[in-house]
Short mmCIF file of C-alpha atoms in Angstrom, two decimals:
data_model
loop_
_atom_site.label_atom_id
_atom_site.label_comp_id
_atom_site.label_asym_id
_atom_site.label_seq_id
_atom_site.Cartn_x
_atom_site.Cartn_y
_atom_site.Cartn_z
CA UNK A 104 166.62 84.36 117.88
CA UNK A 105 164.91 82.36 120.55
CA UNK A 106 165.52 85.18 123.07
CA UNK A 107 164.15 87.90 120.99
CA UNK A 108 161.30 85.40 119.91
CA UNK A 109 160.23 85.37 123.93
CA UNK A 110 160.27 88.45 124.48
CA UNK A 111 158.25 89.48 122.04
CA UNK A 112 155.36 86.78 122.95
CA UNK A 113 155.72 88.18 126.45
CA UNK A 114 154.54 91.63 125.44
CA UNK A 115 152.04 90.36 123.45
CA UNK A 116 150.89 88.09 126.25
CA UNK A 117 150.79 91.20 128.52
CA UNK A 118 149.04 93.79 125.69
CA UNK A 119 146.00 90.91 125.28
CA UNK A 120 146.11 90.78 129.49
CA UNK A 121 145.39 94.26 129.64
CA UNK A 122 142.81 94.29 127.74
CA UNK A 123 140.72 91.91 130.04
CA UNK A 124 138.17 93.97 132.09
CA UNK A 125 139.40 94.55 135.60
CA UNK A 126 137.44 93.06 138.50
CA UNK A 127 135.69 95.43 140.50
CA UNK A 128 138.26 97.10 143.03
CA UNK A 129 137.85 95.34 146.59
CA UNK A 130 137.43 98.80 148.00
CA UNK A 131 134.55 99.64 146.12
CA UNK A 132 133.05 96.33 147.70
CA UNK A 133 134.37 97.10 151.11
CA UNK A 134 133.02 100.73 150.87
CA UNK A 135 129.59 99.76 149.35
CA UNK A 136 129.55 97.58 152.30
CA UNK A 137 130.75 99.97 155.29
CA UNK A 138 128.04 102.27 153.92
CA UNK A 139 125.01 100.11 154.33
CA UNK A 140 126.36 99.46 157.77
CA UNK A 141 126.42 102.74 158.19
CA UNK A 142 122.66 103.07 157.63
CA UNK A 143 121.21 103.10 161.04
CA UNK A 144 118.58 104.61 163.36
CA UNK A 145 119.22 104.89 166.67
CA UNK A 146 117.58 105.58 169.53
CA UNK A 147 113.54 104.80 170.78
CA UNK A 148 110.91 103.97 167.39
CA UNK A 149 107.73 103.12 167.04
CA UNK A 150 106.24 101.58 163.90
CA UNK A 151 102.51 100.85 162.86
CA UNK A 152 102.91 98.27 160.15
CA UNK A 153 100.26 95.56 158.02
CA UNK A 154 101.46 91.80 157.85
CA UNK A 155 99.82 89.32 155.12
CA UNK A 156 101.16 86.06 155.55
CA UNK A 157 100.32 82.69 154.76
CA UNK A 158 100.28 80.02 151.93
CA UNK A 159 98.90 81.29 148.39
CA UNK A 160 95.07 81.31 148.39
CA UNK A 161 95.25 81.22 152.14
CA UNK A 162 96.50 84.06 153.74
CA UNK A 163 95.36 86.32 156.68
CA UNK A 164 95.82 90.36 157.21
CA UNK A 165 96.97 92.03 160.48
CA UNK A 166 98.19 95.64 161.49
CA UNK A 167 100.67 95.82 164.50
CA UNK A 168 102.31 98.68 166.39
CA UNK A 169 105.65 97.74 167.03
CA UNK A 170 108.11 99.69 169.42
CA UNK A 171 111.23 99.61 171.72
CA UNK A 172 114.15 101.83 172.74
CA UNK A 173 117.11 100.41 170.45
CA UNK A 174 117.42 97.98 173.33
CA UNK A 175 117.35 93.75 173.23
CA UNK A 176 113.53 94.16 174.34
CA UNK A 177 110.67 95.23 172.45
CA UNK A 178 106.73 95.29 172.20
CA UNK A 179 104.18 94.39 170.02
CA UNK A 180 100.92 94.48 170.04
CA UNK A 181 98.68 92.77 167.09
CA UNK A 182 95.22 93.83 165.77
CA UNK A 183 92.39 92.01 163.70
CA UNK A 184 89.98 94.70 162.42
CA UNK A 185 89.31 97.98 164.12
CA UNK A 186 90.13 98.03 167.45
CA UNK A 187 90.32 93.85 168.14
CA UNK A 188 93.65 93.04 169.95
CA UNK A 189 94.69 89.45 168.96
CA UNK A 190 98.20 89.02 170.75
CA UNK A 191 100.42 91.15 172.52
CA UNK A 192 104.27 90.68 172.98
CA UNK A 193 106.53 90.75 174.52
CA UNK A 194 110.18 90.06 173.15
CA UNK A 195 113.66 90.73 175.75
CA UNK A 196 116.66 88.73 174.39
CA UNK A 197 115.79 85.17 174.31
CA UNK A 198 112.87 85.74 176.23
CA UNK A 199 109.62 85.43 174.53
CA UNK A 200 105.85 85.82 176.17
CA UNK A 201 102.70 86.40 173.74
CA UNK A 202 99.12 86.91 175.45
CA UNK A 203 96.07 85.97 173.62
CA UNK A 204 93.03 87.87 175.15
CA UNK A 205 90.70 85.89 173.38
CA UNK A 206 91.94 82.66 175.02
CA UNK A 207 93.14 84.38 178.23
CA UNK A 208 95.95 82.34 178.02
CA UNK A 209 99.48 82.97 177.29
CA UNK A 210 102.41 81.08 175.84
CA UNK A 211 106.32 81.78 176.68
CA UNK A 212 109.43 80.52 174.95
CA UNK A 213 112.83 81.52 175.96
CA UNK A 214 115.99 80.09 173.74
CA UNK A 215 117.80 80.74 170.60
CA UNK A 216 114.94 79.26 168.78
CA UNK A 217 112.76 81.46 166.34
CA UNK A 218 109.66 82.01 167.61
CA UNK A 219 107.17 83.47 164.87
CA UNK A 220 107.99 80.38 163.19
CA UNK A 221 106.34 78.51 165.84
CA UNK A 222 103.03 81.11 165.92
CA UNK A 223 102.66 80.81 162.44
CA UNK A 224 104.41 83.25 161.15
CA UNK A 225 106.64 82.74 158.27
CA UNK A 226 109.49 84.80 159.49
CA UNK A 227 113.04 83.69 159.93
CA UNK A 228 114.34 86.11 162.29
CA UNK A 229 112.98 87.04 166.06
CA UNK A 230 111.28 90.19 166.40
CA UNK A 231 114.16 92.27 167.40
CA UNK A 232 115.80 91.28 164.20
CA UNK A 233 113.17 92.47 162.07
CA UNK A 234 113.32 96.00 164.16
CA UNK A 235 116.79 96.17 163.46
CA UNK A 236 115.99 95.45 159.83
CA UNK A 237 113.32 97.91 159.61
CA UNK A 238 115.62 100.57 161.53
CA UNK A 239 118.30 99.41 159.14
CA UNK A 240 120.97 97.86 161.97
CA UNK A 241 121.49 95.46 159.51
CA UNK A 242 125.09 94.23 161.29
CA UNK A 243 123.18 92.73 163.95
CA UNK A 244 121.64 90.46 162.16
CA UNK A 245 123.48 89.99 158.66
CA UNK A 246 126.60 90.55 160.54
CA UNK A 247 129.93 92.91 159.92
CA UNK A 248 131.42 90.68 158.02
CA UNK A 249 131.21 89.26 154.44
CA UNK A 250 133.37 86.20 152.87
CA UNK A 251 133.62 87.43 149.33
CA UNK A 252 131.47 89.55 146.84
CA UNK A 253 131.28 89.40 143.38
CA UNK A 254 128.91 91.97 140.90
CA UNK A 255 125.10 91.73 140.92
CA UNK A 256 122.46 93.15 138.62
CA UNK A 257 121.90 97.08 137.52
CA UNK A 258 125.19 97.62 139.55
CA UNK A 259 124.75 95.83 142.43
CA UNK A 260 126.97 93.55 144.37
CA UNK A 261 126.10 90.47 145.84
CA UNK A 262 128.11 89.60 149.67
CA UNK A 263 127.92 86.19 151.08
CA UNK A 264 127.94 85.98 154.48
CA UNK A 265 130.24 85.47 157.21
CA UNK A 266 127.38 84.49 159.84
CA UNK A 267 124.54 85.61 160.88
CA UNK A 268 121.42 83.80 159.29
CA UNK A 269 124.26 82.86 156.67
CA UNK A 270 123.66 82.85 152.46
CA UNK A 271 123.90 86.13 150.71
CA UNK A 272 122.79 89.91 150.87
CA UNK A 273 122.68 91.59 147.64
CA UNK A 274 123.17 95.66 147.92
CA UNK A 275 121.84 97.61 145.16
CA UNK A 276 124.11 100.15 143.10
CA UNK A 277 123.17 102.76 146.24
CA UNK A 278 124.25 100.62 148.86
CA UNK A 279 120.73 99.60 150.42
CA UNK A 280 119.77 96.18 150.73
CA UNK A 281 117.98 94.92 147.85
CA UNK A 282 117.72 91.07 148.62
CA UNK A 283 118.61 88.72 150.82
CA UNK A 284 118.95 84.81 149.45
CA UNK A 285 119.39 82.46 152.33
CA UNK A 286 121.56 79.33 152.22
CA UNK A 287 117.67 77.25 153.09
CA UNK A 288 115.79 78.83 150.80
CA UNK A 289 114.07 82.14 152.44
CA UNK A 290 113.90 84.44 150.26
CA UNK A 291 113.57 88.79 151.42
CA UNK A 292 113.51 91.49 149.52
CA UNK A 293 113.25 95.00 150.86
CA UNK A 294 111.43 97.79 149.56
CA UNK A 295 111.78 101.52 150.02
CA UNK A 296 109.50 104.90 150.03
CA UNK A 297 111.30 106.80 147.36
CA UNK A 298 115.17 106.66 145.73
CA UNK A 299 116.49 109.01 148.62
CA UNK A 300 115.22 106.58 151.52
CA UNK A 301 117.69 105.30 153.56
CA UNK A 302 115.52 102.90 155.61
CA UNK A 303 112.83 100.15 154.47
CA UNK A 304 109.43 100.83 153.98
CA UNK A 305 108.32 97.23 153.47
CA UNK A 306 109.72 93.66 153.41
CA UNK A 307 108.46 90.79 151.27
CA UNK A 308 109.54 87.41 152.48
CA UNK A 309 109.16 83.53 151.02
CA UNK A 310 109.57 80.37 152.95
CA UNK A 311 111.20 77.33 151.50
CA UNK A 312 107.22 75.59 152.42
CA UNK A 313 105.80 78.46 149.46
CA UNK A 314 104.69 80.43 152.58
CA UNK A 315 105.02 83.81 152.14
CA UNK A 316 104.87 87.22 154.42
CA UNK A 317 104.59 91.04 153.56
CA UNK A 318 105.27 93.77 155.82
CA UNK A 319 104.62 97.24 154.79
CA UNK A 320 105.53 100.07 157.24
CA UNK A 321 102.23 102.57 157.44
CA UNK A 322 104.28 104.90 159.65
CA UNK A 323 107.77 105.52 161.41
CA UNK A 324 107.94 107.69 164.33
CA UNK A 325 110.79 108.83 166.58
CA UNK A 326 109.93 109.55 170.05
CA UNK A 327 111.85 112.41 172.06
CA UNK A 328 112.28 110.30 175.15
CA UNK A 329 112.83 106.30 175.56
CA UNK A 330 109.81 104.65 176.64
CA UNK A 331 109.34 104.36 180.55
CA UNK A 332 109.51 100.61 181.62
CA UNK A 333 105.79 100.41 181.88
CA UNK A 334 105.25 100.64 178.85
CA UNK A 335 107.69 97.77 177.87
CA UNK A 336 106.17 95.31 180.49
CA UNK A 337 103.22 92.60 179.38
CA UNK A 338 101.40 92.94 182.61
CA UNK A 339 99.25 89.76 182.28
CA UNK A 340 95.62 89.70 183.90
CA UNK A 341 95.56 87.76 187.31
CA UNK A 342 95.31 83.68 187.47
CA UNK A 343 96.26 83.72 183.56
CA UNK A 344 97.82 79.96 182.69
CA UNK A 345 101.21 80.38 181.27
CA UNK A 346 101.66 77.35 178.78
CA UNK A 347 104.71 76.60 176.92
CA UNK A 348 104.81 78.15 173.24
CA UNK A 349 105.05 74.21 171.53
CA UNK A 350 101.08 74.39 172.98
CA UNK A 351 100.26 77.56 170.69
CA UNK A 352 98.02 76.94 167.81
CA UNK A 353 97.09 79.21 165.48
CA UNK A 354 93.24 80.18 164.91
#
């Protein structure tokens, strides 16, 4: 009796087992993921974009051209009102120079460091990050890999990261970024023209001070040719002081 007895709380064990819903298949993850790697634009770019950033109740408006050839050096030049150049920059791998024509002065950094942090800015990631956000190269800065995943909202899934700026990206049911949720508190989430864009039209970002930035992309354009290395340089006007970027203060 005993052996019958087992066998038959076995298959019951089993029927109630199956009727558990099944976790979502790792390939679904995995493919989900490869497919919002896949989501890239390659080549020279050139973006106009409008920045608010600052605390609530304080913040300040720019618009900015921003472009490079899909290279580890960019430019980026900054307007306040029609025609009135506050900063240009220049950004090549660590290296980072901004001139401000009002001071004549300019201030350089070069190191791992983030740099808009320390101009004010309340943005996490160096400039060539947030191209390669914007142009949706999101493994160079969230990284190829992920260290588990588990369902989100409306269909998502939410990946936490393997490096990169580290905490989690959440991919909505389409694949695209929909947030990212940072292990300090930053908070992004990423916005899009229409259901069949592929790459971000804006970016809203919080700080873990309340400080908050929003980038929204006024228009994308794809030049035929890379850009000639003039127009990457920061020529700076002769007998201009070069100060280190800790000196930069914010008007």
């Amino acid at each position: 009796m005993k052996p019958l007895l087992a066998i038959v709380l076995s298959l019951a064990l089993c029927a109630c087992a199956r009727q558990v819903p099944p976790r979502l298949e790792d390939h679904s993850a995995a493919s989900s993921w490869q497919a919002m790697l896949a989501d890239s634009a390659q080549g020279p770019y050139r973006m106009q974009m409008s920045l608010r950033f600052g605390a609530e109740g304080d913040t300040r408006r720019v618009t900015a051209i921003l472009w490079g050839n899909n290279e580890t050096a960019l430019r980026l030049d900054v307007q306040a009102g029609v025609g009135a150049t506050v900063a240009k920059i220049l950004e090549e791998g660590d290296h980072f120079l901004i001139f401000v024509p009002q001071e004549n002065r300019a201030y350089v950094h070069d190191g791992p460091n983030r740099p808009l942090l320390r101009i004010g800015t309340p943005l996490p990631f160096t400039l060539i990050q947030l191209a390669d956000i914007l142009n949706g190269r999101y493994a160079n800065v969230f990284g190829r890999e992920y260290r588990s995943e588990m369902s989100a909202d409306k269909g998502g899934m939410r990946y936490e990261l393997e490096g990169g700026p580290g905490g989690a990206l959440i991919l909505d049911s389409a694949g695209q970024p929909a947030q990212w949720r940072g292990d300090n508190g930053w908070r992004m989430t990423f916005q899009y023209a229409d259901s069949s864009s592929r790459l971000p039209s804006g970016l809203n970002l919080s700080a873990p001070d309340g400080k908050k930035a929003i980038i929204m992309l006024k228009s994308r354009e794809v030049p035929e040719k890379p850009f000639p290395a003039a127009q990457m340089e920061l020529k700076l006007p002769e007998e201009t002081p070069v100060l280190p970027l800790a000196k930069y203060r914010a008007s």
